[in-house]
Short mmCIF file of C-alpha atoms in Angstrom, two decimals:
data_model
loop_
_atom_site.label_atom_id
_atom_site.label_comp_id
_atom_site.label_asym_id
_atom_site.label_seq_id
_atom_site.Cartn_x
_atom_site.Cartn_y
_atom_site.Cartn_z
CA MET A 1 13.33 8.28 13.80
CA ILE A 2 11.14 8.87 10.74
CA LYS A 3 7.81 10.54 11.46
CA ARG A 4 4.91 8.59 9.99
CA TRP A 5 2.12 10.39 8.17
CA MET A 6 -0.57 8.13 9.67
CA ILE A 7 0.30 9.11 13.24
CA LYS A 8 -2.20 11.99 13.06
CA ASP A 9 -4.93 9.64 11.88
CA VAL A 10 -4.27 7.17 14.68
CA ALA A 11 -4.15 9.95 17.31
CA SER A 12 -7.43 11.51 16.14
CA ALA A 13 -9.13 8.11 16.04
CA MET A 14 -7.97 7.30 19.56
CA ALA A 15 -9.52 10.56 20.74
CA VAL A 16 -13.04 9.63 19.59
CA ARG A 17 -13.17 5.86 19.00
CA ARG A 18 -13.06 3.10 21.58
CA GLY A 19 -9.76 2.03 20.11
CA VAL A 20 -7.67 1.40 17.03
CA ASN A 21 -6.50 -1.76 15.32
CA LEU A 22 -3.30 -0.76 13.51
CA THR A 23 -2.77 -3.26 10.73
CA GLY A 24 -0.44 -3.73 7.79
CA ALA A 25 2.29 -5.99 6.51
CA ARG A 26 5.07 -7.24 8.72
CA GLN A 27 7.98 -4.86 9.33
CA VAL A 28 6.31 -1.66 8.13
CA GLY A 29 6.76 0.05 11.52
CA LYS A 30 3.49 -0.45 13.41
CA SER A 31 5.16 -0.91 16.80
CA THR A 32 7.40 2.10 16.25
CA LEU A 33 4.40 4.28 15.40
CA THR A 34 2.67 3.40 18.67
CA GLU A 35 5.78 4.49 20.55
CA MET A 36 5.59 7.90 18.87
CA LEU A 37 2.06 8.56 20.14
CA ASP A 38 1.47 10.72 23.17
CA LEU A 39 -0.63 8.41 25.35
CA PRO A 40 0.04 9.59 28.92
CA HIS A 41 -2.13 6.97 30.61
CA ALA A 42 -1.10 4.05 28.47
CA LYS A 43 0.08 0.67 29.69
CA ARG A 44 2.11 -1.12 27.05
CA PHE A 45 2.58 -4.83 26.44
CA THR A 46 4.06 -6.93 23.69
CA PHE A 47 3.18 -10.54 23.13
CA ASP A 48 6.70 -11.07 21.84
CA ASP A 49 7.53 -11.37 25.55
CA LYS A 50 6.86 -15.01 26.47
CA PHE A 51 6.02 -14.17 30.09
CA VAL A 52 3.50 -11.51 29.08
CA ARG A 53 2.11 -13.92 26.51
CA ALA A 54 1.73 -16.66 29.13
CA ALA A 55 -0.12 -14.30 31.46
CA ALA A 56 -2.56 -13.33 28.73
CA GLN A 57 -3.13 -16.94 27.73
CA SER A 58 -3.94 -17.96 31.29
CA ASP A 59 -6.50 -15.17 31.85
CA PRO A 60 -7.45 -13.40 28.57
CA TYR A 61 -10.31 -11.36 30.04
CA GLY A 62 -8.45 -10.34 33.18
CA PHE A 63 -5.42 -9.32 31.13
CA VAL A 64 -7.33 -6.80 29.00
CA LYS A 65 -9.47 -5.42 31.83
CA HIS A 66 -8.25 -1.96 32.72
CA PRO A 67 -9.01 0.93 35.10
CA GLU A 68 -11.13 3.81 33.85
CA GLY A 69 -9.11 6.24 31.75
CA GLN A 70 -6.29 3.82 30.99
CA CYS A 71 -5.29 2.78 27.48
CA LEU A 72 -3.86 -0.67 26.81
CA VAL A 73 -1.35 -0.81 23.97
CA ILE A 74 -0.84 -4.41 22.91
CA ASP A 75 1.76 -5.23 20.28
CA GLU A 76 1.73 -8.49 18.30
CA VAL A 77 -1.76 -9.16 19.63
CA GLN A 78 -2.33 -11.94 17.08
CA LYS A 79 -0.08 -14.19 19.20
CA VAL A 80 -2.82 -14.40 21.87
CA SER A 81 -5.95 -13.83 19.86
CA ASP A 82 -8.13 -15.11 22.73
CA VAL A 83 -7.88 -11.63 24.26
CA LEU A 84 -10.14 -10.31 21.47
CA ASP A 85 -13.21 -11.85 23.11
CA GLY A 86 -12.32 -10.12 26.36
CA ILE A 87 -11.87 -6.80 24.60
CA LYS A 88 -15.23 -7.25 22.89
CA MET A 89 -16.97 -7.85 26.23
CA ILE A 90 -15.41 -4.75 27.76
CA LEU A 91 -16.16 -2.50 24.80
CA ASP A 92 -19.77 -3.68 24.67
CA HIS A 93 -20.26 -2.20 28.13
CA ASP A 94 -17.98 0.82 27.89
CA ASN A 95 -17.91 3.07 24.84
CA SER A 96 -15.44 5.63 26.18
CA PRO A 97 -12.70 6.54 23.67
CA GLY A 98 -9.08 5.47 23.56
CA GLN A 99 -9.25 2.22 25.51
CA TYR A 100 -7.17 -0.02 23.22
CA LEU A 101 -4.46 0.34 20.62
CA LEU A 102 -3.70 -3.00 19.04
CA THR A 103 -1.06 -3.89 16.49
CA GLY A 104 -0.74 -7.19 14.70
CA SER A 105 0.81 -8.83 11.71
CA SER A 106 -0.94 -9.60 8.47
CA SER A 107 -1.96 -13.06 9.70
CA ILE A 108 -5.06 -13.97 7.71
CA ARG A 109 -6.72 -15.90 10.50
CA PHE A 110 -6.16 -13.05 12.95
CA ALA A 111 -7.55 -10.50 10.49
CA HIS A 112 -10.77 -12.51 10.27
CA GLN A 113 -10.94 -12.77 14.06
CA VAL A 114 -10.64 -9.00 14.46
CA LYS A 115 -13.31 -8.41 11.84
CA ASP A 116 -15.68 -10.88 13.45
CA SER A 117 -15.09 -9.75 17.03
CA LEU A 118 -14.38 -6.05 16.92
CA ALA A 119 -16.04 -4.63 13.80
CA GLY A 120 -17.66 -1.32 14.73
CA ARG A 121 -15.83 -1.22 18.04
CA LEU A 122 -12.31 -0.43 16.89
CA ARG A 123 -11.25 1.57 13.88
CA THR A 124 -8.89 -0.34 11.62
CA ILE A 125 -6.08 1.75 10.12
CA ARG A 126 -3.58 0.39 7.63
CA LEU A 127 0.06 1.37 7.82
CA ARG A 128 2.06 0.98 4.61
CA SER A 129 5.79 0.83 4.04
CA LEU A 130 7.52 4.19 4.12
CA ALA A 131 6.59 6.66 1.41
CA TYR A 132 9.31 8.72 -0.25
CA GLY A 133 7.91 11.87 1.36
CA GLU A 134 8.12 10.31 4.83
CA ILE A 135 11.76 9.39 4.22
CA MET A 136 12.43 12.95 3.04
CA GLY A 137 10.65 14.44 6.07
CA SER A 138 7.91 16.12 4.03
CA GLU A 139 4.20 16.52 4.72
CA PRO A 140 1.65 14.65 2.54
CA THR A 141 0.54 17.66 0.51
CA PHE A 142 1.04 16.52 -3.10
CA LEU A 143 -2.58 15.58 -3.86
CA ASP A 144 -3.99 18.70 -2.25
CA ARG A 145 -1.60 20.85 -4.28
CA ALA A 146 -2.32 18.97 -7.49
CA PHE A 147 -6.07 19.47 -7.19
CA SER A 148 -5.59 23.17 -6.50
CA ARG A 149 -2.92 23.38 -9.27
CA GLU A 150 -0.51 25.03 -6.88
CA PHE A 151 2.89 23.66 -7.82
CA SER A 152 6.32 25.03 -7.11
CA ALA A 153 8.14 26.34 -10.16
CA SER A 154 10.75 23.63 -9.72
CA TYR A 155 11.53 20.65 -7.52
CA PRO A 156 14.70 18.76 -6.55
CA ASP A 157 16.19 17.04 -9.56
CA LEU A 158 15.39 13.33 -9.59
CA ASP A 159 16.59 11.90 -12.88
CA LYS A 160 15.72 8.43 -14.12
CA ARG A 161 18.68 6.70 -12.46
CA SER A 162 17.91 8.44 -9.17
CA VAL A 163 14.25 7.42 -9.30
CA LEU A 164 15.22 3.81 -9.90
CA HIS A 165 17.73 3.93 -7.03
CA VAL A 166 15.10 5.26 -4.62
CA ALA A 167 12.57 2.66 -5.80
CA PHE A 168 15.06 -0.20 -5.44
CA LYS A 169 15.55 0.67 -1.77
CA GLY A 170 11.83 0.31 -1.10
CA GLY A 171 10.06 1.50 2.00
CA TYR A 172 10.63 -1.05 4.75
CA PRO A 173 12.41 0.78 7.58
CA GLU A 174 14.80 -2.01 8.53
CA SER A 175 16.28 -2.50 5.07
CA LEU A 176 16.62 1.13 3.99
CA GLU A 177 20.28 1.52 4.92
CA TYR A 178 21.42 -1.94 3.85
CA ASP A 179 23.79 -2.34 0.94
CA PRO A 180 22.21 -3.86 -2.20
CA VAL A 181 23.31 -7.43 -1.44
CA GLU A 182 22.09 -7.43 2.14
CA ARG A 183 18.88 -5.66 1.14
CA ARG A 184 18.15 -8.39 -1.38
CA ASN A 185 18.78 -11.07 1.24
CA TRP A 186 16.48 -9.26 3.64
CA TYR A 187 13.61 -9.15 1.13
CA HIS A 188 13.98 -12.84 0.31
CA ASP A 189 13.91 -13.72 4.01
CA TYR A 190 10.92 -11.41 4.45
CA LEU A 191 8.83 -13.10 1.78
CA THR A 192 9.69 -16.56 3.08
CA ASP A 193 8.76 -15.50 6.61
CA ILE A 194 5.36 -14.21 5.51
CA LEU A 195 4.52 -17.25 3.43
CA THR A 196 5.46 -19.69 6.19
CA LYS A 197 4.21 -17.91 9.32
CA ASP A 198 1.12 -16.09 8.06
CA VAL A 199 -0.18 -18.68 5.62
CA GLY A 200 0.94 -22.00 7.05
CA ASP A 201 -2.17 -22.48 9.21
CA ILE A 202 -4.71 -21.70 6.47
CA THR A 203 -6.26 -24.93 5.27
CA GLU A 204 -7.33 -23.48 1.92
CA ILE A 205 -3.67 -22.91 1.02
CA ARG A 206 -2.22 -26.39 0.61
CA LYS A 207 0.71 -25.63 -1.67
CA LEU A 208 2.95 -22.86 -0.41
CA SER A 209 5.31 -23.42 -3.33
CA VAL A 210 2.46 -22.59 -5.73
CA LEU A 211 1.59 -19.48 -3.70
CA LYS A 212 5.21 -18.32 -3.93
CA GLU A 213 5.27 -19.00 -7.67
CA MET A 214 2.13 -16.90 -8.02
CA ALA A 215 3.71 -14.09 -6.00
CA LEU A 216 6.73 -14.07 -8.32
CA TRP A 217 4.49 -14.05 -11.40
CA LEU A 218 2.54 -11.10 -9.99
CA LEU A 219 5.71 -9.18 -9.15
CA VAL A 220 6.85 -9.44 -12.75
CA ARG A 221 3.44 -8.16 -13.87
CA SER A 222 3.02 -5.37 -11.35
CA ALA A 223 1.29 -2.37 -12.98
CA GLN A 224 0.01 -4.59 -15.78
CA PHE A 225 -3.34 -6.15 -16.63
CA PHE A 226 -3.95 -9.88 -16.64
CA THR A 227 -6.90 -12.25 -16.56
CA MET A 228 -7.62 -14.90 -13.97
CA ASP A 229 -7.38 -17.49 -16.75
CA GLU A 230 -3.82 -16.34 -17.50
CA LEU A 231 -2.87 -16.55 -13.84
CA ALA A 232 -4.42 -19.99 -13.34
CA THR A 233 -2.76 -21.36 -16.47
CA ARG A 234 0.66 -20.03 -15.45
CA VAL A 235 0.65 -21.63 -12.00
CA LYS A 236 -1.25 -24.74 -13.15
CA ILE A 237 -4.19 -24.59 -10.74
CA ALA A 238 -7.95 -24.24 -11.16
CA LYS A 239 -9.31 -20.76 -11.74
CA GLU A 240 -11.27 -20.82 -8.47
CA THR A 241 -8.15 -21.86 -6.56
CA ALA A 242 -6.13 -19.13 -8.26
CA ASP A 243 -8.70 -16.59 -7.11
CA THR A 244 -8.37 -17.81 -3.51
CA TYR A 245 -4.58 -17.63 -3.65
CA LEU A 246 -4.69 -14.14 -5.15
CA LYS A 247 -6.99 -12.93 -2.39
CA THR A 248 -4.59 -14.44 0.13
CA LEU A 249 -1.64 -12.46 -1.26
CA GLU A 250 -3.78 -9.33 -1.15
CA ALA A 251 -4.76 -10.05 2.46
CA LEU A 252 -1.07 -10.31 3.30
CA TYR A 253 -0.62 -6.76 1.95
CA LEU A 254 1.85 -7.90 -0.69
CA PHE A 255 -0.35 -6.76 -3.58
CA ASP A 256 -3.13 -4.23 -4.08
CA SER A 257 -5.90 -4.25 -6.65
CA VAL A 258 -6.66 -0.85 -8.20
CA PRO A 259 -10.20 -0.85 -9.61
CA ALA A 260 -11.28 0.50 -12.96
CA TRP A 261 -12.89 3.95 -12.93
CA SER A 262 -16.64 3.41 -13.01
CA LYS A 263 -18.26 6.85 -13.08
CA SER A 264 -19.39 6.56 -16.70
CA ASP A 265 -21.57 4.27 -18.83
CA TYR A 266 -19.19 4.55 -21.78
CA ASP A 267 -19.61 1.26 -23.67
CA LEU A 268 -15.95 0.81 -24.60
CA MET A 269 -14.64 1.19 -21.05
CA LEU A 270 -13.05 -1.92 -19.53
CA LYS A 271 -13.74 -2.96 -15.95
CA ARG A 272 -10.67 -5.06 -15.21
CA PRO A 273 -8.59 -4.13 -12.12
CA LYS A 274 -4.87 -3.53 -12.28
CA TRP A 275 -2.60 -5.17 -9.71
CA PHE A 276 0.43 -3.62 -8.03
CA ALA A 277 3.12 -4.80 -5.67
CA THR A 278 2.66 -2.70 -2.54
CA ASP A 279 6.38 -1.94 -2.28
CA ALA A 280 8.67 -1.32 -5.26
CA GLY A 281 11.67 -2.58 -3.30
CA LEU A 282 9.92 -5.90 -2.80
CA MET A 283 9.38 -6.15 -6.55
CA ALA A 284 12.98 -5.39 -7.54
CA ASN A 285 14.76 -7.37 -4.85
CA ILE A 286 12.67 -10.53 -4.94
CA LEU A 287 13.08 -10.63 -8.72
CA ASP A 288 16.86 -10.16 -8.28
CA TRP A 289 16.95 -7.18 -10.60
CA GLU A 290 19.99 -4.96 -11.05
CA GLU A 291 19.58 -1.19 -11.31
CA GLU A 292 21.62 -0.85 -14.50
CA SER A 293 19.77 -3.58 -16.37
CA VAL A 294 16.40 -2.09 -15.39
CA TYR A 295 17.58 1.35 -16.48
CA LEU A 296 18.35 0.00 -19.95
CA ASP A 297 15.06 -1.90 -20.26
CA GLU A 298 12.28 0.57 -21.12
CA GLN A 299 9.44 -1.89 -20.51
CA ARG A 300 10.70 -2.97 -17.10
CA ASN A 301 11.59 0.49 -15.85
CA GLY A 302 8.22 1.83 -16.99
CA HIS A 303 6.20 -0.69 -14.99
CA PHE A 304 8.65 -0.47 -12.09
CA VAL A 305 8.43 3.31 -11.76
CA GLU A 306 4.63 3.11 -12.09
CA THR A 307 4.63 0.63 -9.19
CA TRP A 308 6.74 3.03 -7.12
CA VAL A 309 4.36 5.90 -7.96
CA TYR A 310 1.41 3.78 -6.86
CA GLN A 311 3.18 3.17 -3.55
CA GLN A 312 3.48 6.94 -3.07
CA LEU A 313 -0.08 7.77 -4.17
CA ALA A 314 -1.60 5.12 -1.91
CA SER A 315 0.22 6.55 1.12
CA LEU A 316 -0.63 10.12 0.15
CA ALA A 317 -4.31 9.27 -0.39
CA ALA A 318 -4.62 7.62 3.02
CA ALA A 319 -2.80 10.42 4.83
CA SER A 320 -4.66 13.22 3.04
CA GLY A 321 -8.17 12.16 3.94
CA GLY A 322 -10.29 9.97 1.77
CA TYR A 323 -8.90 10.24 -1.76
CA ALA A 324 -9.87 7.25 -3.93
CA ILE A 325 -7.54 5.77 -6.55
CA SER A 326 -8.66 4.03 -9.75
CA GLN A 327 -7.41 3.62 -13.33
CA TYR A 328 -8.83 3.80 -16.84
CA ARG A 329 -8.57 1.59 -19.91
CA ASP A 330 -10.84 1.05 -22.92
CA THR A 331 -11.05 -1.13 -26.01
CA LYS A 332 -9.48 1.64 -28.11
CA LYS A 333 -6.26 1.19 -26.08
CA ARG A 334 -6.69 4.51 -24.33
CA GLU A 335 -5.23 4.19 -20.87
CA ILE A 336 -4.65 6.46 -17.86
CA ASP A 337 -2.36 5.09 -15.18
CA PHE A 338 -4.19 6.60 -12.21
CA LEU A 339 -7.34 8.57 -11.55
CA VAL A 340 -7.58 10.15 -8.10
CA GLU A 341 -10.99 11.30 -6.91
CA ARG A 342 -11.39 13.92 -4.21
CA PRO A 343 -14.15 13.74 -1.61
CA GLY A 344 -16.87 16.13 -2.69
CA GLY A 345 -15.86 16.09 -6.35
CA GLY A 346 -12.97 16.72 -8.67
CA LEU A 347 -10.74 14.29 -10.53
CA LEU A 348 -7.01 14.10 -11.07
CA GLY A 349 -5.59 12.08 -13.97
CA ILE A 350 -1.99 10.91 -13.67
CA GLU A 351 0.29 9.41 -16.29
CA VAL A 352 3.73 8.12 -15.28
CA LYS A 353 6.89 8.48 -17.36
CA ALA A 354 10.18 7.03 -16.20
CA GLY A 355 12.01 9.51 -18.44
CA ILE A 356 11.23 12.89 -19.99
CA ALA A 357 7.72 14.14 -20.82
CA SER A 358 6.37 15.25 -24.20
CA LEU A 359 3.10 16.54 -25.63
CA SER A 360 2.12 13.07 -26.83
CA ASP A 361 2.07 11.84 -23.22
CA PHE A 362 -1.03 14.00 -22.64
CA LYS A 363 -3.02 12.47 -25.51
CA HIS A 364 -5.20 10.17 -23.42
CA LEU A 365 -5.55 12.65 -20.58
CA LYS A 366 -6.87 15.30 -22.97
CA TRP A 367 -9.25 12.85 -24.66
CA PHE A 368 -10.58 11.79 -21.24
CA ALA A 369 -11.02 15.42 -20.17
CA ALA A 370 -12.99 16.22 -23.33
CA ASN A 371 -15.21 13.14 -23.31
CA LEU A 372 -15.64 11.58 -19.86
CA ALA A 373 -14.21 13.68 -17.07
CA PRO A 374 -16.24 15.93 -14.79
CA ALA A 375 -15.83 19.68 -15.21
CA GLU A 376 -13.19 19.84 -12.48
CA PHE A 377 -10.35 17.79 -13.99
CA THR A 378 -6.58 18.19 -13.85
CA GLY A 379 -4.18 16.11 -15.94
CA ILE A 380 -0.62 15.44 -14.83
CA VAL A 381 2.31 13.60 -16.36
CA LEU A 382 4.85 12.69 -13.70
CA TYR A 383 8.35 12.58 -15.18
CA SER A 384 12.01 12.53 -14.17
CA GLY A 385 13.00 16.17 -14.25
CA SER A 386 12.95 19.26 -12.05
CA ASN A 387 10.62 21.81 -13.68
CA VAL A 388 6.83 22.07 -13.74
CA LEU A 389 5.74 22.60 -17.35
CA ARG A 390 2.28 23.66 -18.53
CA PHE A 391 0.80 21.80 -21.52
CA GLY A 392 -2.49 23.69 -21.84
CA GLU A 393 -5.14 24.75 -19.35
CA GLY A 394 -5.22 22.25 -16.51
CA PHE A 395 -2.43 20.01 -17.85
CA TYR A 396 1.04 19.86 -16.33
CA ALA A 397 4.26 17.89 -16.51
CA VAL A 398 5.34 17.53 -12.88
CA PRO A 399 8.63 16.10 -11.55
CA LEU A 400 8.42 12.75 -9.81
CA SER A 401 10.27 14.33 -6.88
CA ALA A 402 7.13 16.40 -6.16
CA LEU A 403 5.61 13.26 -4.65
CA GLY A 404 7.96 13.68 -1.71
CA ALA A 405 8.60 17.41 -1.65
#
C-alpha cells in the first residue's frame, strides 16, 4: 500500500480541529488514506452500504451523534448529505477535536453543502492523485531542498522516454498497473462517470456534451494560455456560460488554474492564469495519445511534461506546508513556467524541459532575477538527465527525477 504524503496533515488536523473533510476527485484514494490513520476510538461507516445509508437517511441526527471521545469516520458522505446538519448541530455545542473524518466525491452540490454547513468547523484537505515521489516511496522534500540549494550530485536517470512513460501512467491508484489499453479504457470510463454522476443534477449545466467537449479542448491546451473568448467560440456557447462550465470542471478537480505572479507593478506583466489538467495520465489517455508519437512531437511533449511537473509541484507544495505556486508572462514574451513562493519569503523559479538543458534555458530566469525577483531567488531548469549542473550563482539544471527522489 502506497503511503500518502497528506496523511500527516490529516492526522495533525484531527488532533486539534473538530474534524476533517477530506476532499478531492473520485478515485484518488481518500478512503484508503482514512484506513491508514491511527484512530483507536474510531467508528467507521461507508454510505456505499445500502443498509448503513438507509439508517442514516431515517435518522440523520441520531446517526452522527456519538459518545464523548469517539471519532466517526464516514466514507462517501455525499450520498446522505442530510447528516451534515446533524454534524453542524453537534459541533456547535462541542468543540473537542477529532470528532469527524468525512470523505466525499467531487460532487458540486455536496461541496457547496459542506461549505455552507461546516465552514470553520471542519478543516477541508484536498487529496490529489498520486505524485511520482509517493509512488517511489520518497518524502516530499524537493521544494525544501531547492530553496536551500541542497541537491544531490546526481539522481536516478530519467530520460525523456522514461519521463513520458511515467506521465502516461498518471497518478490514479487503480489504473497504475493496467496495461496501456486497459488504462485508456479506465480513464474514458472515469471521465464519463464524473460528468454523469457529479454534474447531472446541476441545473446550470444543461448540455453535458458541451461540457465534455470543453474538457477535451482544455486537455489539449493544458499548460497553455487561452482567453475566455477563445474557449467560448470553440464550444459555441456564450462567454458567461463558458465561464460557468470552466468553473464546474475546476470544481470537479479535473483542472487547476495557476495564477499569474502579482508581487510587482511592472507594467508589461500579464495577469492571465494558466490552466493545467490535474493528472497527466488523464490528459494523455483521454486524448488517446501514443507514447511514441508524443515523444516525436516537441510541442506536445513539452506541454505534457510541464503538466506532469505541475502535478508533482502541486502535491509537493501541499505536503510541504504552505508553498504557493504561480507563473510569469509578459508582453515581451518572457515566460517562467512556475514560481514557487515560500512562507516567510523567498522565491523559486522553475523552467521545464522535456529534453536536455542548455544555457539559453536560463535566459528568462536570469532576467527575472535581475529585474523583478526578491533578493532570495533560486532559478532551476528541470530536465531529463541525471546530474545537477550549476549555471551561475543560484541557477541549476536539476533532473526531473529529483521531484520524486
